[in-house]
CSV table of C-alpha atoms and ligand atoms in Angstrom, one decimal:
chain,number,residue,atom,x,y,z
A,15,MET,CA,66.4,48.9,-9.6
A,16,LYS,CA,63.6,48.0,-10.9
A,17,PHE,CA,59.7,49.9,-10.0
A,18,TYR,CA,56.7,48.6,-9.8
A,19,SER,CA,53.8,50.0,-9.9
A,20,THR,CA,51.3,50.4,-6.8
A,21,ASN,CA,48.4,49.2,-8.4
A,22,GLY,CA,49.6,46.2,-9.3
A,23,GLN,CA,48.2,45.3,-13.3
A,24,ALA,CA,51.0,47.3,-15.1
A,25,PRO,CA,55.0,46.0,-16.6
A,26,ILE,CA,58.0,46.6,-14.1
A,27,ALA,CA,59.7,49.1,-15.2
A,28,THR,CA,63.2,50.6,-15.7
A,29,LEU,CA,64.6,53.9,-14.0
A,30,GLU,CA,64.1,55.6,-17.2
A,31,LYS,CA,60.8,54.3,-17.5
A,32,ALA,CA,60.0,55.3,-14.9
A,33,VAL,CA,61.4,58.6,-14.8
A,34,VAL,CA,60.4,59.6,-18.6
A,35,LYS,CA,56.7,57.8,-18.3
A,36,GLY,CA,55.9,59.6,-14.5
A,37,LEU,CA,52.4,57.1,-14.0
A,38,ALA,CA,52.5,53.6,-14.6
A,39,GLU,CA,50.5,52.3,-17.4
A,40,ASP,CA,47.7,51.4,-14.2
A,41,LYS,CA,46.7,53.9,-13.0
A,42,GLY,CA,49.0,53.6,-10.0
A,43,LEU,CA,52.4,55.0,-8.9
A,44,TYR,CA,56.1,53.4,-9.3
A,45,MET,CA,57.7,52.4,-6.1
A,46,PRO,CA,61.8,50.7,-5.8
A,47,GLU,CA,62.1,47.5,-5.9
A,48,ARG,CA,64.0,47.3,-2.7
A,49,ILE,CA,64.7,50.1,0.0
A,50,LYS,CA,68.6,48.8,0.3
A,51,PRO,CA,69.5,49.8,4.4
A,52,LEU,CA,72.0,52.9,4.6
A,53,PRO,CA,74.9,51.0,7.0
A,54,GLN,CA,75.5,52.1,10.6
A,55,GLU,CA,78.8,53.6,10.1
A,56,PHE,CA,77.3,56.3,7.5
A,57,PHE,CA,74.8,57.0,10.3
A,58,ASP,CA,78.3,56.9,12.9
A,59,ASN,CA,80.0,58.9,10.5
A,60,ILE,CA,77.0,62.0,9.1
A,61,GLU,CA,77.6,65.0,11.0
A,62,ASN,CA,81.1,64.8,9.0
A,63,LEU,CA,79.4,64.7,6.0
A,64,SER,CA,78.2,67.7,3.3
A,65,PHE,CA,74.8,67.7,2.1
A,66,GLN,CA,76.6,66.4,-1.3
A,67,GLU,CA,77.6,63.2,0.3
A,68,ILE,CA,75.1,62.7,2.4
A,69,ALA,CA,73.5,62.7,-0.3
A,70,TYR,CA,74.6,61.0,-3.1
A,71,THR,CA,75.0,58.3,-1.0
A,72,VAL,CA,70.7,58.6,-0.7
A,73,ALA,CA,71.0,59.3,-4.1
A,74,ASP,CA,73.3,56.0,-4.9
A,75,ALA,CA,71.5,53.8,-3.0
A,76,PHE,CA,67.9,54.0,-5.1
A,77,PHE,CA,69.8,55.3,-8.9
A,78,GLY,CA,73.7,53.7,-8.5
A,79,GLU,CA,72.2,50.4,-10.3
A,80,ASP,CA,71.4,52.8,-14.0
A,81,VAL,CA,73.6,55.6,-14.2
A,82,PRO,CA,76.9,55.6,-13.9
A,83,ALA,CA,78.3,57.1,-10.4
A,84,GLU,CA,80.1,60.0,-12.3
A,85,ASP,CA,76.8,61.4,-14.0
A,86,LEU,CA,74.6,60.9,-10.8
A,87,LYS,CA,77.6,62.6,-9.1
A,88,ARG,CA,77.7,65.4,-10.9
A,89,ILE,CA,73.4,65.4,-11.6
A,90,VAL,CA,73.4,65.7,-7.3
A,91,TYR,CA,75.8,68.2,-6.4
A,92,ASP,CA,74.5,69.9,-9.5
A,93,THR,CA,70.7,69.6,-8.0
A,94,LEU,CA,72.6,70.8,-4.3
A,95,ALA,CA,73.4,73.7,-5.3
A,96,PHE,CA,72.3,76.1,-2.1
A,97,ASP,CA,71.8,75.1,1.0
A,98,THR,CA,69.1,73.3,3.3
A,99,PRO,CA,70.3,74.9,7.2
A,100,CYS,CA,68.0,73.9,10.6
A,101,VAL,CA,67.7,77.0,11.8
A,102,LYS,CA,66.9,77.3,16.1
A,103,VAL,CA,63.0,78.3,16.6
A,104,THR,CA,63.3,77.0,20.2
A,105,ASP,CA,65.1,74.6,22.4
A,106,THR,CA,63.3,71.7,21.2
A,107,ILE,CA,61.9,73.7,17.8
A,108,TYR,CA,63.7,74.1,15.0
A,109,SER,CA,63.1,74.7,11.4
A,110,LEU,CA,64.6,72.9,8.3
A,111,GLU,CA,64.6,76.2,6.0
A,112,LEU,CA,64.3,74.8,2.4
A,113,PHE,CA,63.8,77.6,1.1
A,114,HIS,CA,67.2,78.7,-0.7
A,115,GLY,CA,66.6,77.3,-3.8
A,116,PRO,CA,66.1,79.1,-6.8
A,117,THR,CA,62.1,79.3,-6.7
A,118,LEU,CA,62.6,79.7,-2.6
A,119,ALA,CA,60.4,76.2,-2.0
A,120,PHE,CA,61.5,72.7,-1.0
A,121,LYS,CA,60.7,71.5,-5.1
A,122,ASP,CA,63.0,73.0,-5.9
A,123,VAL,CA,65.4,70.3,-4.4
A,124,GLY,CA,62.9,67.0,-6.7
A,125,ALA,CA,62.3,69.4,-9.6
A,126,ARG,CA,66.2,70.2,-10.3
A,127,PHE,CA,66.8,66.6,-10.1
A,128,MET,CA,64.6,65.1,-12.5
A,129,ALA,CA,65.5,68.0,-14.7
A,130,ARG,CA,69.1,66.5,-14.7
A,131,LEU,CA,67.9,62.9,-14.2
A,132,LEU,CA,65.9,63.1,-17.1
A,133,GLN,CA,67.9,64.6,-19.3
A,134,TYR,CA,71.0,62.1,-18.8
A,135,PHE,CA,68.5,59.7,-20.2
A,136,LEU,CA,68.0,62.0,-22.9
A,137,ARG,CA,71.7,62.5,-24.3
A,138,LYS,CA,72.4,59.2,-23.7
A,139,GLU,CA,69.2,57.3,-26.2
A,140,GLY,CA,69.1,60.3,-28.2
A,141,ALA,CA,65.6,60.3,-27.9
A,142,GLY,CA,63.7,62.8,-28.8
A,143,GLN,CA,61.5,65.7,-27.2
A,144,VAL,CA,60.2,64.4,-24.5
A,145,ASN,CA,56.5,66.6,-22.6
A,146,VAL,CA,56.4,67.9,-18.7
A,147,LEU,CA,52.8,68.4,-17.5
A,148,VAL,CA,52.9,69.7,-14.5
A,149,ALA,CA,50.5,70.6,-12.3
A,150,THR,CA,50.3,73.0,-9.5
A,151,SER,CA,48.9,75.0,-6.6
A,152,GLY,CA,52.1,77.3,-7.1
A,153,ASP,CA,55.2,75.9,-6.3
A,154,THR,CA,55.7,72.9,-8.2
A,155,GLY,CA,54.8,75.2,-11.1
A,156,SER,CA,57.5,77.8,-10.5
A,157,ALA,CA,60.3,74.7,-9.0
A,158,VAL,CA,60.1,73.0,-12.6
A,159,ALA,CA,59.8,75.6,-14.7
A,160,ASN,CA,62.5,76.6,-13.5
A,161,GLY,CA,64.9,73.1,-13.1
A,162,PHE,CA,63.9,73.0,-16.4
A,163,LEU,CA,64.5,76.3,-18.0
A,164,GLY,CA,66.4,76.3,-21.6
A,165,VAL,CA,67.2,72.6,-20.9
A,166,ASP,CA,66.9,71.1,-25.1
A,167,GLY,CA,64.4,68.6,-25.7
A,168,ILE,CA,62.2,69.5,-23.0
A,169,ARG,CA,59.0,71.6,-23.5
A,170,VAL,CA,56.9,72.2,-19.8
A,171,TYR,CA,53.6,73.2,-19.7
A,172,VAL,CA,52.5,74.4,-16.4
A,173,LEU,CA,48.8,74.2,-15.1
A,174,TYR,CA,47.4,76.1,-12.8
A,175,PRO,CA,44.3,77.2,-11.2
A,176,LYS,CA,43.2,80.6,-11.9
A,177,GLY,CA,42.8,83.0,-9.2
A,178,LYS,CA,44.0,80.7,-6.7
A,179,VAL,CA,48.1,81.1,-6.8
A,180,SER,CA,49.7,84.3,-5.2
A,181,PRO,CA,51.3,86.6,-8.0
A,182,ILE,CA,54.8,86.3,-6.5
A,183,GLN,CA,54.4,82.2,-7.9
A,184,GLU,CA,52.1,83.1,-10.5
A,185,CYS,CA,54.9,85.3,-12.1
A,186,GLN,CA,57.6,82.6,-11.6
A,187,PHE,CA,56.0,80.5,-14.4
A,188,THR,CA,54.1,82.9,-16.3
A,189,THR,CA,56.8,85.1,-17.1
A,190,LEU,CA,60.0,82.7,-18.4
A,191,GLY,CA,59.0,82.4,-21.7
A,192,GLN,CA,61.7,79.6,-23.9
A,193,ASN,CA,60.7,76.7,-23.6
A,194,ILE,CA,57.8,77.0,-21.0
A,195,THR,CA,54.1,77.5,-21.5
A,196,ALA,CA,52.2,78.7,-18.5
A,197,VAL,CA,48.7,77.3,-18.7
A,198,GLU,CA,45.7,78.8,-16.8
A,199,VAL,CA,42.6,76.4,-16.0
A,200,ASP,CA,39.2,77.9,-14.7
A,201,GLY,CA,38.7,75.6,-11.8
A,202,VAL,CA,40.8,74.1,-8.6
A,203,PHE,CA,44.4,72.5,-8.4
A,204,ASP,CA,42.7,68.9,-8.1
A,205,ASP,CA,41.4,69.7,-12.2
A,206,CYS,CA,44.9,70.5,-13.1
A,207,GLN,CA,45.2,67.0,-11.9
A,208,ALA,CA,42.9,65.8,-13.8
A,209,LEU,CA,43.7,67.1,-16.3
A,210,VAL,CA,47.5,65.9,-16.3
A,211,LYS,CA,46.5,62.2,-15.2
A,212,ASN,CA,44.0,62.1,-18.1
A,213,ALA,CA,46.3,63.5,-20.9
A,214,PHE,CA,48.4,60.3,-20.2
A,215,MET,CA,45.6,58.1,-19.9
A,216,ASP,CA,45.2,59.5,-23.9
A,217,ALA,CA,45.7,57.1,-26.5
A,218,ASP,CA,45.9,60.1,-29.0
A,219,LEU,CA,47.7,62.3,-27.2
A,220,ASN,CA,50.8,59.3,-26.3
A,221,ALA,CA,50.5,59.0,-30.3
A,222,HIS,CA,50.9,62.5,-30.6
A,223,MET,CA,53.9,63.5,-28.7
A,224,GLN,CA,55.5,63.3,-25.3
A,225,LEU,CA,55.0,63.0,-22.8
A,226,THR,CA,55.8,62.3,-18.8
A,227,SER,CA,54.8,63.8,-15.5
A,228,ALA,CA,57.5,66.4,-12.4
A,229,ASN,CA,54.8,66.2,-9.8
A,230,SER,CA,55.6,64.6,-7.5
A,231,ILE,CA,54.1,61.4,-8.4
A,232,ASN,CA,57.7,61.1,-10.2
A,233,VAL,CA,60.2,58.8,-8.9
A,234,ALA,CA,62.9,61.6,-9.8
A,235,ARG,CA,61.0,64.4,-7.8
A,236,PHE,CA,60.4,62.9,-4.7
A,237,LEU,CA,62.5,60.2,-3.9
A,238,PRO,CA,65.7,62.6,-3.8
A,239,GLN,CA,64.3,64.5,-1.3
A,240,ALA,CA,65.3,62.8,1.5
A,241,PHE,CA,67.8,64.1,0.6
A,242,TYR,CA,67.5,66.3,3.1
A,243,TYR,CA,66.7,64.6,6.2
A,244,PHE,CA,69.5,63.1,6.2
A,245,TYR,CA,71.4,65.7,6.1
A,246,ALA,CA,68.9,67.5,8.8
A,247,TYR,CA,69.6,64.9,11.2
A,248,ALA,CA,73.1,65.3,10.4
A,249,GLN,CA,72.8,68.6,11.4
A,250,MET,CA,70.9,67.7,14.7
A,251,LYS,CA,73.3,65.3,15.3
A,252,LYS,CA,76.0,67.5,15.4
A,253,LYS,CA,74.4,69.8,17.9
A,254,GLY,CA,73.7,66.7,19.6
A,255,LEU,CA,69.7,67.1,19.9
A,256,ALA,CA,69.0,64.2,17.1
A,257,ASP,CA,68.6,60.8,19.7
A,258,GLN,CA,64.5,61.9,19.7
A,259,LEU,CA,63.7,63.6,17.1
A,260,VAL,CA,60.5,64.1,16.0
A,261,VAL,CA,60.4,64.9,12.3
A,262,CYS,CA,57.0,67.3,11.1
A,263,VAL,CA,56.1,68.0,7.4
A,264,PRO,CA,53.7,70.6,5.8
A,265,SER,CA,51.9,67.8,4.1
A,266,GLY,CA,49.6,68.2,0.8
A,267,ASN,CA,50.2,65.4,-2.4
A,268,PHE,CA,52.5,63.7,0.0
A,269,GLY,CA,55.8,63.7,-1.5
A,270,ASN,CA,57.4,65.1,0.8
A,271,ILE,CA,57.1,63.5,3.5
A,272,CYS,CA,56.8,60.2,1.7
A,273,SER,CA,60.5,60.5,1.0
A,274,ALA,CA,61.0,60.7,4.2
A,275,LEU,CA,59.5,57.6,4.9
A,276,PHE,CA,62.1,55.8,3.1
A,277,GLY,CA,64.5,57.4,4.3
A,278,LYS,CA,63.2,55.6,7.8
A,279,LYS,CA,63.4,52.8,6.2
A,280,MET,CA,66.9,53.3,5.5
A,281,GLY,CA,67.7,53.6,8.7
A,282,LEU,CA,67.5,56.9,8.9
A,283,PRO,CA,66.8,57.5,13.4
A,284,ILE,CA,64.3,59.7,13.2
A,285,LYS,CA,62.0,57.8,15.7
A,286,ARG,CA,58.0,59.6,14.4
A,287,PHE,CA,56.8,62.1,12.1
A,288,ILE,CA,53.3,64.0,11.7
A,289,ALA,CA,51.7,65.4,9.1
A,290,ALA,CA,50.4,68.7,9.2
A,291,ASN,CA,47.7,69.4,7.4
A,292,ASN,CA,45.6,72.9,6.9
A,293,ALA,CA,41.9,72.6,6.3
A,294,ASN,CA,42.7,69.6,3.6
A,295,ASP,CA,42.3,66.9,6.1
A,296,ILE,CA,41.9,63.8,4.4
A,297,PHE,CA,45.6,61.7,5.6
A,298,PHE,CA,44.6,62.9,9.1
A,299,LYS,CA,40.9,61.7,9.3
A,300,TYR,CA,42.1,58.6,7.9
A,301,LEU,CA,44.4,58.1,10.3
A,302,GLN,CA,42.1,58.4,12.8
A,303,THR,CA,39.4,56.0,11.4
A,304,GLY,CA,41.1,53.7,9.0
A,305,LYS,CA,39.1,55.0,5.7
A,306,TYR,CA,40.6,57.0,3.5
A,307,GLU,CA,37.6,59.0,1.1
A,308,PRO,CA,39.0,61.6,-0.9
A,309,LYS,CA,37.0,65.0,-1.5
A,310,PRO,CA,37.3,68.0,-3.4
A,311,SER,CA,40.4,70.5,-2.2
A,312,VAL,CA,39.1,73.4,0.5
A,313,GLN,CA,41.0,76.7,-0.5
A,314,THR,CA,43.3,78.0,2.0
A,315,ILE,CA,45.5,80.2,2.9
A,316,ALA,CA,48.8,77.3,3.1
A,317,ASN,CA,47.6,77.0,-0.6
A,318,ALA,CA,50.0,74.3,-1.7
A,319,MET,CA,48.4,72.5,0.5
A,320,ASP,CA,45.0,72.7,-1.0
A,321,VAL,CA,44.9,68.3,-1.9
A,322,GLY,CA,41.5,66.6,-1.8
A,323,ASP,CA,43.2,63.1,-3.2
A,324,PRO,CA,46.7,63.2,-1.7
A,325,SER,CA,48.2,61.3,-5.1
A,326,ASN,CA,50.9,60.2,-2.9
A,327,PHE,CA,48.8,58.0,-0.3
A,328,ALA,CA,48.9,55.2,-2.5
A,329,ARG,CA,53.0,54.6,-1.9
A,330,VAL,CA,52.6,56.0,1.7
A,331,TYR,CA,49.4,52.9,1.3
A,332,ASP,CA,52.0,50.2,0.1
A,333,LEU,CA,55.6,51.3,1.6
A,334,TYR,CA,53.4,50.2,5.5
A,335,GLY,CA,51.8,47.3,3.7
A,336,LYS,CA,48.3,49.0,3.8
A,337,SER,CA,48.9,48.8,7.3
A,338,HIS,CA,46.5,51.6,8.8
A,339,GLU,CA,48.2,50.2,12.6
A,340,ALA,CA,51.9,50.0,10.9
A,341,ILE,CA,51.3,53.2,9.5
A,342,CYS,CA,49.7,55.2,12.5
A,343,ALA,CA,52.8,52.9,14.4
A,344,ASP,CA,55.1,56.3,12.8
A,345,ILE,CA,52.8,59.0,11.5
A,346,SER,CA,50.5,61.2,13.4
A,347,GLY,CA,48.3,63.7,11.6
A,348,ALA,CA,47.1,67.8,12.9
A,349,THR,CA,45.4,70.2,11.2
A,350,TYR,CA,45.1,73.4,11.2
A,351,THR,CA,41.9,76.5,10.2
A,352,ASN,CA,43.4,79.1,8.0
A,353,GLU,CA,43.1,81.2,11.9
A,354,GLN,CA,44.7,78.4,12.9
A,355,ILE,CA,47.1,79.7,11.5
A,356,ALA,CA,47.0,82.6,11.4
A,357,GLU,CA,47.4,82.4,14.9
A,358,THR,CA,50.7,80.7,14.9
A,359,ILE,CA,52.4,82.7,12.7
A,360,LYS,CA,51.7,86.0,14.5
A,361,GLU,CA,52.5,83.6,18.1
A,362,VAL,CA,55.9,82.1,16.5
A,363,LYS,CA,56.6,86.1,15.5
A,364,THR,CA,56.2,87.6,18.7
A,365,GLU,CA,57.4,84.3,21.0
A,366,THR,CA,60.3,84.2,19.1
A,367,GLY,CA,60.9,86.8,16.3
A,368,TYR,CA,61.0,84.1,13.7
A,369,VAL,CA,58.6,84.7,10.1
A,370,CYS,CA,57.1,81.0,9.0
A,371,ASP,CA,55.4,81.1,5.8
A,372,PRO,CA,51.8,79.9,5.9
A,373,HIS,CA,53.0,76.2,5.0
A,374,GLY,CA,55.5,76.3,8.1
A,375,ALA,CA,53.8,77.5,9.9
A,376,CYS,CA,51.0,74.8,10.0
A,377,GLY,CA,54.8,72.6,11.1
A,378,TYR,CA,55.5,74.2,14.3
A,379,ARG,CA,52.5,74.2,15.7
A,380,ALA,CA,52.0,70.7,15.2
A,381,LEU,CA,55.5,70.2,17.0
A,382,LYS,CA,54.3,73.0,20.1
A,383,GLU,CA,51.4,70.3,20.8
A,384,GLY,CA,52.7,67.3,19.5
A,385,LEU,CA,56.3,67.5,21.4
A,386,GLN,CA,56.7,64.7,24.3
A,387,ALA,CA,59.7,64.9,27.0
A,388,GLY,CA,63.2,64.8,25.4
A,389,GLU,CA,62.1,64.8,22.0
A,390,VAL,CA,63.3,67.9,19.9
A,391,GLY,CA,61.1,68.5,17.3
A,392,VAL,CA,61.9,69.8,13.4
A,393,PHE,CA,59.3,71.0,11.0
A,394,LEU,CA,60.0,72.2,7.5
A,395,GLU,CA,59.7,75.5,6.6
A,396,THR,CA,58.6,74.5,2.9
A,397,ALA,CA,59.3,78.0,1.8
A,398,HIS,CA,60.1,81.3,2.0
A,399,PRO,CA,57.2,83.8,3.8
A,400,ALA,CA,58.2,86.1,0.8
A,401,LYS,CA,56.5,84.3,-1.5
A,402,PHE,CA,53.0,84.2,1.1
A,403,LYS,CA,54.1,87.9,1.4
A,404,ASP,CA,50.2,89.4,1.1
A,405,THR,CA,49.3,86.6,3.5
A,406,VAL,CA,51.9,87.4,6.4
A,407,ASP,CA,52.0,90.8,5.5
A,408,ARG,CA,48.0,90.8,6.7
A,409,ILE,CA,48.2,89.1,9.5
A,410,LEU,CA,51.4,90.7,10.5
A,411,GLY,CA,50.7,94.0,10.2
A,412,ALA,CA,54.2,94.2,8.7
A,413,ASP,CA,55.9,94.3,5.4
A,414,ILE,CA,57.6,91.8,4.4
A,415,GLU,CA,61.0,91.7,2.4
A,416,ILE,CA,61.3,90.3,-0.4
A,417,PRO,CA,64.3,88.4,-1.8
A,418,ALA,CA,66.5,89.9,-4.8
A,419,LYS,CA,65.6,86.5,-6.2
A,420,LEU,CA,62.2,86.4,-6.2
A,421,GLN,CA,61.9,90.3,-7.0
A,422,ALA,CA,63.5,89.4,-10.2
A,423,PHE,CA,61.1,86.5,-11.3
A,424,MET,CA,58.4,89.9,-10.3
A,425,LYS,CA,59.7,92.1,-14.0
A,426,GLY,CA,58.4,90.0,-16.5
A,427,THR,CA,55.5,89.7,-18.9
A,428,LYS,CA,53.1,87.2,-17.8
A,429,GLN,CA,51.7,84.8,-20.5
A,430,SER,CA,49.2,82.0,-20.3
A,431,VAL,CA,46.9,79.8,-22.0
A,432,PRO,CA,42.9,80.1,-20.7
A,433,MET,CA,41.9,76.6,-20.2
A,434,THR,CA,38.3,75.4,-19.3
A,435,LYS,CA,38.6,72.5,-17.0
A,436,ASP,CA,36.9,69.9,-19.6
A,437,PHE,CA,39.6,67.2,-21.0
A,438,ALA,CA,38.5,67.4,-24.9
A,439,ASP,CA,39.8,71.6,-24.7
A,440,PHE,CA,43.2,70.5,-23.3
A,441,LYS,CA,42.8,67.3,-25.6
A,442,GLN,CA,43.2,69.9,-28.5
A,443,PHE,CA,44.8,72.7,-27.4
A,444,LEU,CA,48.0,69.6,-27.5
A,445,LEU,CA,47.2,68.0,-30.3
A,446,LYS,CA,47.8,71.6,-31.5
A,447,GLU,CA,51.1,72.0,-30.2
B,508,PLP,C1,53.8,71.0,-2.1
B,508,PLP,C2,54.2,72.1,-0.5
B,508,PLP,C3,54.0,71.8,0.3
B,508,PLP,C4,53.3,70.1,0.3
B,508,PLP,O1,54.5,68.9,-0.1
B,508,PLP,P1,53.7,67.8,-1.0
B,508,PLP,O2,55.0,66.9,-0.5
B,508,PLP,O3,52.2,67.8,-1.2
B,508,PLP,O4,53.4,67.1,0.4
B,508,PLP,C5,53.9,72.3,1.1
B,508,PLP,N1,54.1,73.6,1.3
B,508,PLP,C6,55.1,74.5,0.6
B,508,PLP,C7,55.4,75.5,0.2
B,508,PLP,C8,54.9,73.6,-0.2
B,508,PLP,O5,55.1,74.3,-2.1
């Protein structure tokens, strides 16, 4: 499979190049040249397949031409060493719990897949060291750092905005050591993302070291996220609830929902999607007006969605042939203030006993408000509520339990490199590495 750039000015790339480079030369995002529809028999029988079997079928459509079956199967099976169950919250609303992986957030799936695929290419080529730069508003950093921890030949630099990620999130990437370096940027998430993008474009840096990205701009990060949408469909079909399925995705950089839209193009019978936003409502506004107007991000209690210029909008736009009408036909939007998110966390707990994290709460609310007669909704519970313990405790007046997996991270010593948001400083730092 070859990959083209959404900006259309870069040469067509192989999978290996797209994964190792991350971003195309023209700053566009790589897109697969073809999206192979999966056969009807697959969907007819999907409820009888395991998560790994389903995921391998999906992975084969994207990566099967470039990675031998046995290697790809191993990568998929290793990646999915945990479950993503659909849990009933109300009669018509289910939570797709994506927090059962090592860092308790959905990004574990993409990060683990990408680490393994990159390692496969490095081993095959006997290539030197690759340096992964990743900007994070919280969960990407921990998922990528943990996905790549201890992987030979790969160094990871995690850039995060100082004081803007939760203490639990922070210790998940600042305490690891080994091949992981945390860089604490005096700025917001968009500054971190800009530093990473500039680094990829900088000729001196690229001559000095081999750089790649593990943000959802990387095809190996975002495409594997499609796996759990197929599996969610299978689970709902088994319950007899998949005829009019609406999937609601709490969205920030739009990598997660974008992989679902690829799934739909492959034939996954999801009726429609809702992109739930916090106060960062750029996509919501786009749906209303047809104009995409990025702005600086604002800080919210659902901080992993504090994105003012969602990278993967370019992919969604390209996937739908740049048609606002086509996009609106498949996706609707929602946007919630901090007060509404808090209110929702409280309401779900009181009415159903279920504890949502602030991101999942946006998803739940959008379904509650948006489901039509006959529809059943699945929202993505993108992280475990304990990752946002201070916020959730304050809202619920509770002391929610921290899973043992998460507690383990909190015992380490925090280590990070302080950095300004000035690219010249970041460049100097990398040149000395
Ligand atoms: C990253 C993240 C999101 C947003 O996902 P995108 O793919 O960037 O849209 C939502 N919720 C949580 C908990 C996240 O970590």
